[in-house]
Coordinates of C-alpha atoms and ligand atoms in Angstrom, one line a residue:
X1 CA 97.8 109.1 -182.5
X2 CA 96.6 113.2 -182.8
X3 CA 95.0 114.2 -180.1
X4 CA 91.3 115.2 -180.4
X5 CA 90.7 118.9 -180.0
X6 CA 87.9 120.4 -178.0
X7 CA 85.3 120.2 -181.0
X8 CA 86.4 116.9 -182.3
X9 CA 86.0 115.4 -178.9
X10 CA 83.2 116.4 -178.5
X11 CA 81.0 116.5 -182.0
X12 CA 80.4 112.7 -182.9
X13 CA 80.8 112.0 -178.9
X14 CA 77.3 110.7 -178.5
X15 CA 77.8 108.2 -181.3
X16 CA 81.0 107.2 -180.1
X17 CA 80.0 106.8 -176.3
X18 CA 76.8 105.2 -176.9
X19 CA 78.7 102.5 -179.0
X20 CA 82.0 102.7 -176.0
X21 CA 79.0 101.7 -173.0
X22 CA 77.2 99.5 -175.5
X23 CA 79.8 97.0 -176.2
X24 CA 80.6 97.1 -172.0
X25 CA 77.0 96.7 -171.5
X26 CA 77.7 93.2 -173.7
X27 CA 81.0 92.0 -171.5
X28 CA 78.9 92.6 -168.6
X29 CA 76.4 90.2 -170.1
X30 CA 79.2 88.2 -171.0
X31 CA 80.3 87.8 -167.4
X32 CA 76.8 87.3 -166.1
X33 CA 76.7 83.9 -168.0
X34 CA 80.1 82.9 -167.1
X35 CA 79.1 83.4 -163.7
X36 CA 76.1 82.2 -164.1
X37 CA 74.8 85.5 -162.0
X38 CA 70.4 86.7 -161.9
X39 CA 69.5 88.1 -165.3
X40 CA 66.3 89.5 -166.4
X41 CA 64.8 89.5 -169.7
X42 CA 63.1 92.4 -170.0
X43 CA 61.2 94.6 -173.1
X44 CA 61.7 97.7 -174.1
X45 CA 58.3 98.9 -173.5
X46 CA 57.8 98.7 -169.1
X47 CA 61.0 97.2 -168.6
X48 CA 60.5 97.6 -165.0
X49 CA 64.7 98.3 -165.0
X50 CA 64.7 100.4 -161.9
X51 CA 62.9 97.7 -159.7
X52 CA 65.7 95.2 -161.5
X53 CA 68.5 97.2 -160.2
X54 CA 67.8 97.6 -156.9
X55 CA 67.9 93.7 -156.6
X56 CA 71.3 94.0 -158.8
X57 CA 69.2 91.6 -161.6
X58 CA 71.5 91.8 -164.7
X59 CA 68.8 93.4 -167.4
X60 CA 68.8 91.4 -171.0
X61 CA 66.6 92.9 -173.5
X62 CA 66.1 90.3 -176.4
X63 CA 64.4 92.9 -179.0
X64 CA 68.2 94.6 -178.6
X65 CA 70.1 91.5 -179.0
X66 CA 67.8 90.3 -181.7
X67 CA 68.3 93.7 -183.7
X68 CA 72.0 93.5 -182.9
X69 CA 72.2 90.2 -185.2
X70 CA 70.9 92.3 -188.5
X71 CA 73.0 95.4 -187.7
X72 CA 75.9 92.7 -187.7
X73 CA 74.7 91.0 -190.6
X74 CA 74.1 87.7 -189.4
X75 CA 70.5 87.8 -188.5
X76 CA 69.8 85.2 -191.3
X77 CA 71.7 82.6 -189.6
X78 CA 69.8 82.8 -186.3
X79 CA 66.2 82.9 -188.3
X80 CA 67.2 80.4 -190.5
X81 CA 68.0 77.9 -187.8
X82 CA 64.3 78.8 -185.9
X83 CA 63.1 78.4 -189.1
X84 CA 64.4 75.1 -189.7
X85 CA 63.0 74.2 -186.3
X86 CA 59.4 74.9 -187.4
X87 CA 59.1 78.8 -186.7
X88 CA 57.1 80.6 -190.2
X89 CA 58.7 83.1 -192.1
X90 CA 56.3 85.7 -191.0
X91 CA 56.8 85.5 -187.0
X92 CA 58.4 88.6 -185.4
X93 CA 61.8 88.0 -186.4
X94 CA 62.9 89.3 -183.1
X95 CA 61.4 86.3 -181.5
X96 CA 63.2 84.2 -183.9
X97 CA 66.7 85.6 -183.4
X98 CA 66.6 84.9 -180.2
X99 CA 65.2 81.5 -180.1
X100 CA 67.8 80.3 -182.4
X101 CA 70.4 82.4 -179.9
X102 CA 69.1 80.3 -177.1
X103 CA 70.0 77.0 -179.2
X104 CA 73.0 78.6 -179.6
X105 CA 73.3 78.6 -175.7
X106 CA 73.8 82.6 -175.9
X107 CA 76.4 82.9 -178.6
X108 CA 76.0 86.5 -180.0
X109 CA 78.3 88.5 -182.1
X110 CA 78.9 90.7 -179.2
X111 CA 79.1 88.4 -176.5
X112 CA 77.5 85.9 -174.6
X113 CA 73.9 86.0 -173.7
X114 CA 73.3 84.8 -170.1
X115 CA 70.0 82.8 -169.8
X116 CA 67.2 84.4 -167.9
X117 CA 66.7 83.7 -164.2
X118 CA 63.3 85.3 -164.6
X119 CA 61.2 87.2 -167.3
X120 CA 59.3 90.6 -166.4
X121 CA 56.6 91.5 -169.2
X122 CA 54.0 93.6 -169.8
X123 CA 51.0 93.4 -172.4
X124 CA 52.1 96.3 -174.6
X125 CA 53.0 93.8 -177.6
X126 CA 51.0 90.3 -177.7
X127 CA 54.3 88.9 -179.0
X128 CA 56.2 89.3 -175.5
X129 CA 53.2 87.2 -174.0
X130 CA 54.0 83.9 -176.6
X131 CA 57.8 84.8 -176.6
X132 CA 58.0 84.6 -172.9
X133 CA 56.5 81.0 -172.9
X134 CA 59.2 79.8 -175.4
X135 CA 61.6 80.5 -172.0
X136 CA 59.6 78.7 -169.8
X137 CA 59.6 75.6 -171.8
X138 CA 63.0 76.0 -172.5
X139 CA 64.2 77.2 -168.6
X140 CA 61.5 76.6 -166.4
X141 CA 61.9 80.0 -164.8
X142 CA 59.2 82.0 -163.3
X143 CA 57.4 84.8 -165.9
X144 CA 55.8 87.6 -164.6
X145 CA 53.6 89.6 -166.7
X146 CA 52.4 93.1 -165.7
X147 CA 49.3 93.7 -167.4
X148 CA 48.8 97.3 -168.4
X149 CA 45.3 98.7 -168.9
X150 CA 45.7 100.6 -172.1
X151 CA 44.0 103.9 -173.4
X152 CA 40.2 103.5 -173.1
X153 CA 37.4 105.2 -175.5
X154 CA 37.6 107.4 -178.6
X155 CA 40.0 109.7 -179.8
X156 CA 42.3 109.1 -176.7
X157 CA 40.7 110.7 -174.2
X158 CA 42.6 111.3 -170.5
X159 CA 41.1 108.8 -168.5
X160 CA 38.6 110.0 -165.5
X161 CA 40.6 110.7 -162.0
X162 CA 38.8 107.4 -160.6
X163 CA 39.8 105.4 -163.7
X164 CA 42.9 106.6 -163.5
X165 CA 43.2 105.8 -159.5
X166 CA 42.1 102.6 -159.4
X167 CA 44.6 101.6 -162.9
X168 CA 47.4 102.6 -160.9
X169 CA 46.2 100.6 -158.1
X170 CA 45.8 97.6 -160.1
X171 CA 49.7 97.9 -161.7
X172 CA 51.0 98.8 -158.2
X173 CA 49.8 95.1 -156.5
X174 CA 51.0 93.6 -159.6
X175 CA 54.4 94.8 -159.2
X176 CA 53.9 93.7 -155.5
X177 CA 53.5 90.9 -156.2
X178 CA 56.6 91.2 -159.1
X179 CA 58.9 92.5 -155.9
X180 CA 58.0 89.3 -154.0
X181 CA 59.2 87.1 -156.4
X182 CA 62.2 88.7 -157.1
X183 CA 63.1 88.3 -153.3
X184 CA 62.2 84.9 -153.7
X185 CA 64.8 84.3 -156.3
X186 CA 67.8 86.9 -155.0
X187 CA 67.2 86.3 -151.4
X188 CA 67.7 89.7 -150.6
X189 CA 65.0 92.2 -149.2
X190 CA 63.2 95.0 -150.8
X191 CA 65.0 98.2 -150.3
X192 CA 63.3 101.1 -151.2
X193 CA 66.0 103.6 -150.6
X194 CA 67.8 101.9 -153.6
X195 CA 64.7 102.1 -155.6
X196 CA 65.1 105.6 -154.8
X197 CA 67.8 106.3 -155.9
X198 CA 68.0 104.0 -159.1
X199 CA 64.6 106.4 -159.7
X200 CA 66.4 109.4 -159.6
X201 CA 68.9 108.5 -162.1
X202 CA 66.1 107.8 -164.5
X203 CA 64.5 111.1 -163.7
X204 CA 68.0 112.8 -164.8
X205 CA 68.3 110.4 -167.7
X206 CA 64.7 111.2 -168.8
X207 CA 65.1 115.3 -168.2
X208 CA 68.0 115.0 -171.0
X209 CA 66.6 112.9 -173.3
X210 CA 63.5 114.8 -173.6
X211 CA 65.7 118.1 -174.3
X212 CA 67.9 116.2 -177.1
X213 CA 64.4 115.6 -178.3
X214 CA 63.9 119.0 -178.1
X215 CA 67.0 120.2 -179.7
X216 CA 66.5 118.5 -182.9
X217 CA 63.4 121.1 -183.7
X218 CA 66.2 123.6 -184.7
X219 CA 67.2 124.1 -187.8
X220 CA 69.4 122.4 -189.5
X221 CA 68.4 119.8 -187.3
X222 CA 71.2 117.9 -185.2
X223 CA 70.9 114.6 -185.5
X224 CA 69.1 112.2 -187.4
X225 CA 66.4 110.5 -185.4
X226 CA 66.4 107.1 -187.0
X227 CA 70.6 106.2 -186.9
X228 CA 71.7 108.3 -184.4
X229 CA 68.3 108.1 -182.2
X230 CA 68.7 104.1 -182.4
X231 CA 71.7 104.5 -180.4
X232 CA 70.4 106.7 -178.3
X233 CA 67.4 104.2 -177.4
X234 CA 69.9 101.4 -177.3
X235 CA 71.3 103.4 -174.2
X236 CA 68.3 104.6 -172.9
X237 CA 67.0 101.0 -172.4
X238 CA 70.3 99.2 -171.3
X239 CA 71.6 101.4 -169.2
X240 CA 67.7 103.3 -167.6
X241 CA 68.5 103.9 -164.0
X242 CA 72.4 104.2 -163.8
X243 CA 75.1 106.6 -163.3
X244 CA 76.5 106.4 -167.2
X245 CA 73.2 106.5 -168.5
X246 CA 71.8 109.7 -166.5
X247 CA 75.6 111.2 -167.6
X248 CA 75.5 110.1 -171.3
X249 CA 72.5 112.2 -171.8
X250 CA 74.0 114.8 -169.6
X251 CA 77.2 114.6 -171.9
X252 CA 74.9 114.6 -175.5
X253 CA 72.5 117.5 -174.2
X254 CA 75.8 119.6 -174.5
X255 CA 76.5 118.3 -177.9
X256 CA 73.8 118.9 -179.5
X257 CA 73.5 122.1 -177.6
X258 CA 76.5 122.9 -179.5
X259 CA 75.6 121.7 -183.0
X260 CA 72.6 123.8 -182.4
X261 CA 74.8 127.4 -181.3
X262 CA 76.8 126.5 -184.3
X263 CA 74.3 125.7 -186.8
X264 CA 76.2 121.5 -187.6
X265 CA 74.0 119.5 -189.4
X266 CA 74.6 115.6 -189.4
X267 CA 74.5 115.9 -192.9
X268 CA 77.3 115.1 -195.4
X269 CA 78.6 118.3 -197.0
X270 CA 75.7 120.4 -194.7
X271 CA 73.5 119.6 -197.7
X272 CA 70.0 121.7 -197.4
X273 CA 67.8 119.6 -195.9
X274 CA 64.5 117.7 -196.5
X275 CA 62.8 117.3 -192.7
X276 CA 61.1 114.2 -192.1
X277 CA 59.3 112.2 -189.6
X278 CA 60.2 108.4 -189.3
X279 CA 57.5 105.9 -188.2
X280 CA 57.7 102.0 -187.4
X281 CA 61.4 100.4 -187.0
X282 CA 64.5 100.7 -189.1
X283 CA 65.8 98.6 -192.0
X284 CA 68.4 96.7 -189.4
X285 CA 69.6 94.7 -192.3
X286 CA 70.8 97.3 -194.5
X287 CA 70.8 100.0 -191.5
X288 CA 73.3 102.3 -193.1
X289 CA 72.6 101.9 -196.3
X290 CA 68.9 102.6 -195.4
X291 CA 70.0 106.0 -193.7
X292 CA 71.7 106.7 -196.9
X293 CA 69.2 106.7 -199.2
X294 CA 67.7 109.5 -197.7
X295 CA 70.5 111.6 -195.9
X296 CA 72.4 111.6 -199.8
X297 CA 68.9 113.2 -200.8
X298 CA 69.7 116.1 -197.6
X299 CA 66.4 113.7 -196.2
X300 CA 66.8 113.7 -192.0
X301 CA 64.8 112.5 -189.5
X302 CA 64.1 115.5 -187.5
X303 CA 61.7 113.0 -185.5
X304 CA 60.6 109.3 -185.1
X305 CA 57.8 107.3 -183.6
X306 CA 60.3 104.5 -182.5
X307 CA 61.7 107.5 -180.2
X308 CA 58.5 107.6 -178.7
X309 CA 57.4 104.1 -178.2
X310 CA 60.9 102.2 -177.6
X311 CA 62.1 104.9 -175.3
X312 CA 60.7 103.4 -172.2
X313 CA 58.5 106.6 -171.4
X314 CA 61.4 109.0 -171.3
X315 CA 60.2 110.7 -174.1
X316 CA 56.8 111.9 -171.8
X317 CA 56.9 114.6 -169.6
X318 CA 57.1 112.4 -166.2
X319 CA 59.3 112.5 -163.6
X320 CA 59.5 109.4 -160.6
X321 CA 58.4 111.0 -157.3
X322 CA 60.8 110.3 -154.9
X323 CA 59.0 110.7 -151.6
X324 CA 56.7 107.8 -152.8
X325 CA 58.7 105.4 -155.0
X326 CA 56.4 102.1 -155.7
X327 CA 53.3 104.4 -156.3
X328 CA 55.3 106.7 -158.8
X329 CA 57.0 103.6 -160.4
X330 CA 53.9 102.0 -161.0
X331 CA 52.6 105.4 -162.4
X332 CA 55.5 106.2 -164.5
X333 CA 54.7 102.0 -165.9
X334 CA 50.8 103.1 -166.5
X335 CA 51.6 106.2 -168.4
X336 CA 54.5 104.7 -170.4
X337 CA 53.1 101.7 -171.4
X338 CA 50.0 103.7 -172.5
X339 CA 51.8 106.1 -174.3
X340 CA 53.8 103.6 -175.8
X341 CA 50.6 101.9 -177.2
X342 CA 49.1 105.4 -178.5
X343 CA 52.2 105.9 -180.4
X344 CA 52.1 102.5 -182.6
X345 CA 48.5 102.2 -182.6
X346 CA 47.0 105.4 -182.3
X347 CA 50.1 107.8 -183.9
X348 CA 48.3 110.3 -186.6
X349 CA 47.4 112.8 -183.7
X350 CA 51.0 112.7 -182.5
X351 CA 52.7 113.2 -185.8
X352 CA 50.5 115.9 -186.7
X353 CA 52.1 117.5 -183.5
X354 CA 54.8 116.4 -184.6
X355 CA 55.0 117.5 -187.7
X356 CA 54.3 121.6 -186.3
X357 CA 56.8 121.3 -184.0
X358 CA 59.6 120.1 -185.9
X359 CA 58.2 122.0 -189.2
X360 CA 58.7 118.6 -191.4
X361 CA 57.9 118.5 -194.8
X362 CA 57.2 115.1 -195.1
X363 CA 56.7 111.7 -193.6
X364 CA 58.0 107.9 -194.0
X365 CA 55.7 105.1 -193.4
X366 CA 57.7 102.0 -193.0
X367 CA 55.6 99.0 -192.5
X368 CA 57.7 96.0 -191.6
X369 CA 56.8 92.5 -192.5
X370 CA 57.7 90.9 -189.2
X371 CA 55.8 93.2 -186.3
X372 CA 52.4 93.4 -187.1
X373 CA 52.0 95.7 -183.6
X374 CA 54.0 98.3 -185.2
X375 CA 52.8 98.5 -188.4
X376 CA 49.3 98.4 -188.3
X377 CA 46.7 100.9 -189.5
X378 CA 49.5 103.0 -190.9
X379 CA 48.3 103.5 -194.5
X380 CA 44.9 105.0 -192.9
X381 CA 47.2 107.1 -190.4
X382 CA 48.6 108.2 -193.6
X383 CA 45.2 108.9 -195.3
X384 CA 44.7 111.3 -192.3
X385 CA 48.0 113.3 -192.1
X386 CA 47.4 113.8 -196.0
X387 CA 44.3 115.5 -195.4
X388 CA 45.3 117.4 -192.4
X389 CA 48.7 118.7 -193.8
X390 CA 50.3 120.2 -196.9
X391 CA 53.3 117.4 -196.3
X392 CA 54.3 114.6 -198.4
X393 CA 54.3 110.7 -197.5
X394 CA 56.1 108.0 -198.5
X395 CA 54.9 104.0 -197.4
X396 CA 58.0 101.3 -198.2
X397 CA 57.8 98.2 -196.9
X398 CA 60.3 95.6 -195.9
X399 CA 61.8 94.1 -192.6
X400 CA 63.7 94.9 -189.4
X401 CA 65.3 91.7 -189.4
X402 CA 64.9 89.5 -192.7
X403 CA 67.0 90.6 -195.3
X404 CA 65.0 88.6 -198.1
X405 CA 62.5 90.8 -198.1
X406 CA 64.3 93.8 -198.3
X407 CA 65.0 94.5 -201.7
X408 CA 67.8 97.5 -201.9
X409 CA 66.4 98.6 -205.6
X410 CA 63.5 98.5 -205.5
X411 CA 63.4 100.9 -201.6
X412 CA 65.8 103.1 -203.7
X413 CA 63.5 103.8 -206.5
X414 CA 60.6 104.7 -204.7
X415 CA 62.6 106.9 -202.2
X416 CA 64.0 108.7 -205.4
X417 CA 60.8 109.1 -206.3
X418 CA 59.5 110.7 -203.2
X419 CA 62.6 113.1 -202.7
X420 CA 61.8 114.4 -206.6
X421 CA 58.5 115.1 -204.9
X422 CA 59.9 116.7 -202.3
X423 CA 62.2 118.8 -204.7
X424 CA 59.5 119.9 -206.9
X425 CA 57.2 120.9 -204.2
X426 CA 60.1 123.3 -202.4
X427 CA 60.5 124.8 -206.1
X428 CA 56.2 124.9 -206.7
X429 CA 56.1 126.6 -203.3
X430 CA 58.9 129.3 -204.0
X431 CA 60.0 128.6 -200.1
X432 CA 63.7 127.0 -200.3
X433 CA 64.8 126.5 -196.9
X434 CA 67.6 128.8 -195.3
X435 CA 70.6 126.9 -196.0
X436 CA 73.5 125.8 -193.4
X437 CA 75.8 127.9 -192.8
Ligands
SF4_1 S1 55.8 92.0 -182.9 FE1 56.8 94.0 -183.0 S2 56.5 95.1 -181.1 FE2 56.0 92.9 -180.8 S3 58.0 92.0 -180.1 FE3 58.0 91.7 -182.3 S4 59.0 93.6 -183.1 FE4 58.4 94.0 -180.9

């Protein structure tokens, strides 16, 4: 085999890495049920990883493992069988995936799935409270639920100092109370040293993540922030709070710092491109495809809700203080889990941001028939960007997970559609953007 050379290795490394640590993340799973070791399932939004770690809980995250099933293709199987077992088409296909991977006692294209020991929740998605309670009938294992006290009052307002104070309070005896059980079922003690240091690695993690975020505001942009940034989530999440997480992002920060001194776009052929802003959850069941039908247009995702609200908080400017973990990590849950709720429910303040600060000329809505959380209210967010900027919006509709109600010709013709918009509109305005060099 050639040996890479220095660019090689490293353009494309991100993509390549997150998919090398993914698939070990799996085997680790896989030896967690073999050994029938402490798992976690956990969601994406207040995973509470960091607490996890420090009582060496293995971490599943079933929204991850469901997806996994549609980028593989086989996602029909596992909703058919929930299906067939009394489950209605239009439940969050994530939930239904996973049930069905339960029957299957774990079995998963990329591994086995260890059953939980314990499930740690929080209230940012009503599903998780339902989906939790589908384990408990099924294991009997204890569920611990976090709840979250959301944004309060109009237009999002910071919440008063003694709001604030006594909400933190509140999440802090909860996860107390969280730490107590998780004693109970490892046998081992608190240590808050670990917690510190498990902390720290997120901080490092979340510092890097936030300046690939950054990155992609240049121009051409440097990667595509719904199929490259899913893999980046996928190792935010799974591996939050460890050593090849915090040096992953550490590793991709230099990549796309060098795509950006060197002007490489993502796109195929350095086409001109056509910036957009992504918002809800990708097509899993025709992912690349999906990416295709914009990217062959020069479309890219300079920016995405889902790197917002799946991202665990790493995408807000917080860092863990270290000289007083519990408090900060109940803190860093408060903000994120807000946060995380502003930006599916409350997004057409943020993407107006958005759109300024990554100068995109246009915006996909895609509503998606299985999560209701994620796609509510959009067409009225849309109503409102339309009349606060000079962008174009496109709404498709289909599913993250169900591959009968995504229909391939008919997402094609109205994405053609919008990009002839798109074209025209760069022409009517006489302002071609500078093309790659
Ligand atoms: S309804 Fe949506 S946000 Fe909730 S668990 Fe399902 S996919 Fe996730």
């Amino acid at each position: 085999m050639t040996a890479l050379t220095g660019e090689q290795e490293l353009l494309g490394r991100g993509a390549r890495e997150g998919g090398r640590l993914f698939r070990d993340w799996f085997d680790e799973l896989t030896r967690a049920a073999e050994n029938r070791e402490h798992t976690a399932y956990v969601f994406v939004m207040g995973s509470l990883c960091e607490l996890l770690r420090t009582f060496d809980v293995h971490t599943v995250f079933p929204e991850i493992t469901s997806l996994q099933t549609a980028v593989r293709k086989v996602s029909d199987e596992y909703l058919n069988l929930a299906e067939d077992r009394g489950f209605s088409p239009d439940v969050c296909g994530y939930v239904k995936a996973d049930y069905a991977l339960q029957l299957r006692k774990g079995a998963h294209p990329m591994g086995t799935i260890p059953p939980p020991s314990i499930a740690v929740l929080t209230n940012a998605c009503n599903t998780y409270f339902k989906w939790a309670e589908i384990w408990e009938r099924l294991y009997h294992m204890p569920t611990v639920t976090v709840d979250v006290p959301g944004t309060r009052g109009l237009h999002l307002q910071d919440p008063s100092e003694a709001d604030l104070v006594r909400d933190k309070g509140y999440v802090l005896h909860q996860i107390e109370e969280l730490i107590a059980h998780l004693e109970r079922l490892t046998g081992r003690t608190f240590d808050i040293d670990r917690l510190r240091e498990v902390l720290h690695l997120t901080n490092e993690m979340a510092r890097d993540f936030r300046k690939v975020l950054e990155l992609n505001r240049s121009r051409p942009a440097v990667f595509d922030a719904m199929m490259e940034g899913t893999i980046y989530l996928g190792v935010a999440n799974a591996l939050r709070g460890t050593p090849e997480g915090a040096e992953y992002f550490r590793d991709l920060v230099e990549e796309m710092q060098y795509k950006v001194d060197h002007s490489l776009s993502p796109l195929v052929d350095q086409k001109q491109e056509h910036r957009l802003v992504f918002v809800g959850v990708p097509c899993y069941p025709i992912f690349r495809r999906f990416y295709q039908l914009f990217s062959e247009w020069g479309g890219i995702f300079v920016s995405s809700t889902y790197m917002w609200f799946a991202s665990g908080g790493l995408n807000y400017d917080y860092e863990y203080d270290l000289t007083r973990p519990l408090e900060s990590l109940a803190e860093g849950l408060l903000l994120s889990v807000r946060k995380a709720g502003d930006a599916m429910l409350f997004h057409d303040q943020a993407l107006i941001e958005a759109i300024d600060r990554y100068e995109a000329d246009g915006v996909v809505y895609h509503p998606i028939k299985s999560c209701r959380t994620v796609s509510t209210g959009l067409a009225d967010s849309r109503r409102m960007v339309l009349d606060q900027r000079d962008v174009l919006c496109l709404y498709i509709e289909s599913d993250m997970m169900d591959k009968r109600v995504v229909s391939e010709a008919q997402l094609k013709n109205r994405i053609d559609a919008f990009f002839e918009g798109l074209e025209s509109r760069r022409i009517r305005l006489g302002a071609a953007a500078p093309a790659a060099s």
